[in-house]
Amino acid sequence: MAWTKYQFILAAMMLITGSINTLSAKWADMFSAPGCYGSPNHAFSHPFVQAVGMFLGELSCLVVFHILLCHDRRKPEPTMDPGQSFNPLLFLPPALCDMLGTSIMYVALNMTSASSFQMLRGAVIIFTGLLSVAFLGRRLQPSQWIGILVTILGLVVVGLADFVSGHGDDSHKLSEVITGDLLIIMAQIIVAVQMVLEEKFVYKHNVHPLKAVGTEGFFGFVILTLLLIPMFYIHVGSFADNPRQVLEDALDAFCQIGHKPLILLALLGNTVSIAFFNFAGISVTKEISATTRMVLDSLRTLVIWVMSLLLGWEVFHGLQILGFIILLVGTALYNGLHKPLMAKLPCFPGEQRAEEGEAPERERLLGAGKAANES
């Protein structure tokens, strides 16, 4: 069935805004400007401020939800299902996971390249699969276990590419890049916990996806904004890249933005893009399929890698593209993208039918919330 014009627009919006989200965050990290207290020119390294901006983008999804709902209710025959009422505190545990995972990933993005950052986020399917077996009682199919093993191989190749090249970009040491890679993988464990919590406690309540993302964004925005206050006084030594060597110096971030307004443009690009990306991703799942959403998310990684090369942020390395291909195959196997091809073989229909019952649950698990956002 051919796509409609609206479906093409949604797919393009998801691909473009998803790519802008990572690229704009990395762009902000590459700026240098004077800060407060008469401090000299230094790198813009404020991952927690960036995370607050991302949660603001998620929070805007809640605004979009209510706008769409009000518009729909003015119609003679409303068609939008607002979902059932629920206790908003259900979203607090997954929001805390989202906040922690996103913050760690923004710290890691300061240490490694945008393409490696995006590729290594594919590790989420490993931990999501294992946790879904342990806590959701799900039985993974052989193709999914193979997908997990292939993904592990892909992660090793991407990490090896960073090790052999000696850097993720021109401004980072090898030790920083390896640390950043490990932090990204560690963050995926937290993201996987978030997905399992959402699956077990939240989505059984038939919550509208935009409302779900927006509610998590609200908790993340409020809590992390308040945490910026104690972070301003917590000294962490050389671990921090700000002049005061505290966990997060929000005032220094605003001073740097004042000296170099282009930083604000990068931060706004991150905030606005995450809002459109979530809306487009949810709409693609609804209007086309969750499988299409997964394919577009994989293409996003390719776009980010190509753009990073064109912008001169990193150099080409053959191992990295090999790692990307292996990760793509692992993701495809885990999400059953091979089944339409295998279904044509005489020996496959039995396994195909066995997997059909679990496919919608798996697609909802990986398609809910931020795509590999997130944040």
Coordinates of C-alpha atoms in Angstrom, one line a residue, residues 117-289:
F117 CA 26.7 8.2 20.6
Q118 CA 23.7 7.4 18.3
M119 CA 25.0 3.9 17.3
L120 CA 25.8 2.8 20.9
R121 CA 22.2 3.7 21.9
G122 CA 21.2 0.5 20.0
A123 CA 22.4 -1.4 23.1
V124 CA 19.0 -0.7 24.6
I125 CA 17.4 -3.7 22.9
I126 CA 19.9 -6.0 24.8
F127 CA 18.8 -4.8 28.2
T128 CA 15.1 -4.4 27.2
G129 CA 15.0 -8.0 26.0
L130 CA 16.7 -9.4 29.1
L131 CA 14.6 -7.3 31.5
S132 CA 11.3 -8.1 29.7
V133 CA 12.1 -11.8 30.2
A134 CA 13.0 -11.3 33.9
F135 CA 10.2 -8.9 34.9
L136 CA 7.5 -9.1 32.3
G137 CA 7.6 -12.9 31.8
R138 CA 8.0 -12.5 28.1
R139 CA 9.5 -15.4 26.0
L140 CA 11.9 -14.2 23.4
Q141 CA 12.0 -16.0 20.1
P142 CA 15.3 -17.5 18.7
S143 CA 15.5 -14.7 16.2
Q144 CA 15.4 -12.2 19.0
W145 CA 18.2 -13.9 20.9
I146 CA 20.3 -13.9 17.7
G147 CA 19.5 -10.2 17.3
I148 CA 20.8 -9.5 20.8
L149 CA 24.0 -11.4 20.1
V150 CA 24.5 -9.6 16.8
T151 CA 23.9 -6.3 18.5
I152 CA 26.6 -7.1 21.1
L153 CA 29.0 -7.8 18.2
G154 CA 28.0 -4.5 16.6
L155 CA 28.7 -2.6 19.9
V156 CA 32.2 -4.2 20.1
V157 CA 33.0 -3.1 16.5
V158 CA 31.8 0.5 17.2
G159 CA 33.9 0.6 20.4
L160 CA 36.9 -0.9 18.5
A161 CA 36.5 1.8 15.8
D162 CA 36.8 4.5 18.5
F163 CA 39.8 2.8 20.0
V164 CA 41.6 2.3 16.7
S165 CA 40.9 5.8 15.5
G166 CA 42.3 7.2 18.7
H167 CA 39.4 9.7 19.2
G168 CA 35.7 10.3 18.6
D169 CA 36.4 13.9 17.4
D170 CA 39.4 16.1 17.3
S171 CA 38.9 17.6 20.8
H172 CA 38.8 14.5 22.9
K173 CA 41.4 12.1 24.3
L174 CA 41.1 8.3 23.7
S175 CA 40.4 7.8 27.5
E176 CA 37.5 10.3 27.3
V177 CA 36.0 8.6 24.3
I178 CA 36.1 5.1 25.8
T179 CA 34.6 6.5 29.1
G180 CA 31.9 8.2 27.0
D181 CA 31.1 5.0 25.1
L182 CA 30.8 3.1 28.4
L183 CA 28.5 5.7 29.9
I184 CA 26.2 5.5 26.9
I185 CA 25.9 1.8 27.2
M186 CA 25.3 2.1 31.0
A187 CA 22.6 4.7 30.3
Q188 CA 20.8 2.2 28.1
I189 CA 20.3 -0.1 31.1
I190 CA 18.4 2.7 32.8
V191 CA 16.4 3.4 29.6
A192 CA 15.5 -0.3 29.4
V193 CA 14.3 -0.2 33.1
Q194 CA 12.2 2.9 32.1
M195 CA 10.6 0.9 29.2
V196 CA 9.9 -2.1 31.4
L197 CA 8.3 0.1 34.1
E198 CA 6.2 1.9 31.4
E199 CA 5.1 -1.5 30.0
K200 CA 4.3 -3.0 33.4
F201 CA 2.6 -0.2 35.2
V202 CA 1.7 2.6 32.8
Y203 CA 0.5 1.5 29.4
K204 CA -2.1 -0.9 30.8
H205 CA -4.0 2.2 31.7
N206 CA -4.6 3.2 28.0
V207 CA -2.8 6.6 28.3
H208 CA -2.6 8.7 25.2
P209 CA 1.1 8.6 24.0
L210 CA 1.5 12.4 23.8
K211 CA 0.1 12.7 27.3
A212 CA 2.5 10.0 28.5
V213 CA 5.5 11.7 27.1
G214 CA 4.4 15.1 28.3
T215 CA 3.7 13.9 31.9
E216 CA 7.2 12.3 32.1
G217 CA 8.6 15.5 30.7
F218 CA 6.8 17.5 33.4
F219 CA 8.3 15.4 36.2
G220 CA 11.7 15.4 34.6
F221 CA 11.7 19.2 34.0
V222 CA 10.6 20.1 37.5
I223 CA 12.8 17.7 39.4
L224 CA 16.0 18.3 37.3
T225 CA 15.5 22.1 37.4
L226 CA 15.3 21.9 41.2
L227 CA 18.4 19.6 41.3
L228 CA 20.4 22.3 39.5
I229 CA 20.4 24.2 42.8
P230 CA 22.4 21.6 44.9
M231 CA 24.5 20.7 41.8
F232 CA 25.7 24.3 41.8
Y233 CA 27.4 23.7 45.2
I234 CA 28.7 20.1 44.7
H235 CA 32.4 20.1 43.9
V236 CA 33.5 17.2 41.7
G237 CA 37.1 18.3 40.9
S238 CA 38.5 17.6 37.5
F239 CA 35.4 15.5 36.5
A240 CA 33.7 18.9 35.7
D241 CA 34.7 21.1 32.8
N242 CA 33.3 24.3 34.2
P243 CA 35.6 26.8 36.0
R244 CA 34.2 26.2 39.5
Q245 CA 34.5 22.4 39.0
V246 CA 31.0 21.8 40.4
L247 CA 28.6 19.1 39.1
E248 CA 26.6 21.7 37.1
D249 CA 27.0 25.5 37.0
A250 CA 23.8 26.8 35.4
L251 CA 24.8 30.4 35.9
D252 CA 28.0 29.8 33.9
A253 CA 25.9 28.3 31.1
F254 CA 23.7 31.4 30.9
C255 CA 26.8 33.6 30.9
Q256 CA 28.3 31.7 28.1
I257 CA 25.0 31.9 26.2
G258 CA 25.1 35.7 26.7
H259 CA 28.6 35.9 25.3
K260 CA 27.8 33.6 22.3
P261 CA 24.0 33.6 21.4
L262 CA 24.5 30.8 18.9
I263 CA 24.6 28.4 21.8
L264 CA 21.0 29.3 22.5
L265 CA 20.1 28.4 18.9
A266 CA 21.7 25.0 19.4
L267 CA 19.8 24.5 22.7
L268 CA 16.5 25.6 21.2
G269 CA 17.1 23.2 18.3
N270 CA 17.5 20.4 20.8
T271 CA 14.3 21.4 22.7
V272 CA 12.1 22.0 19.7
S273 CA 13.3 19.0 17.8
I274 CA 12.6 16.5 20.6
A275 CA 9.0 17.8 20.8
F276 CA 8.5 17.3 17.0
F277 CA 10.4 14.0 17.1
N278 CA 8.1 12.6 19.8
F279 CA 5.0 13.8 18.0
A280 CA 6.1 12.5 14.6
G281 CA 7.3 9.1 16.1
I282 CA 3.9 8.6 17.8
S283 CA 2.1 9.6 14.7
V284 CA 4.2 7.3 12.5
T285 CA 3.4 4.3 14.8
K286 CA -0.3 5.2 14.6
E287 CA -0.6 6.1 10.9
I288 CA 1.9 3.6 9.4
S289 CA 3.5 1.1 11.8

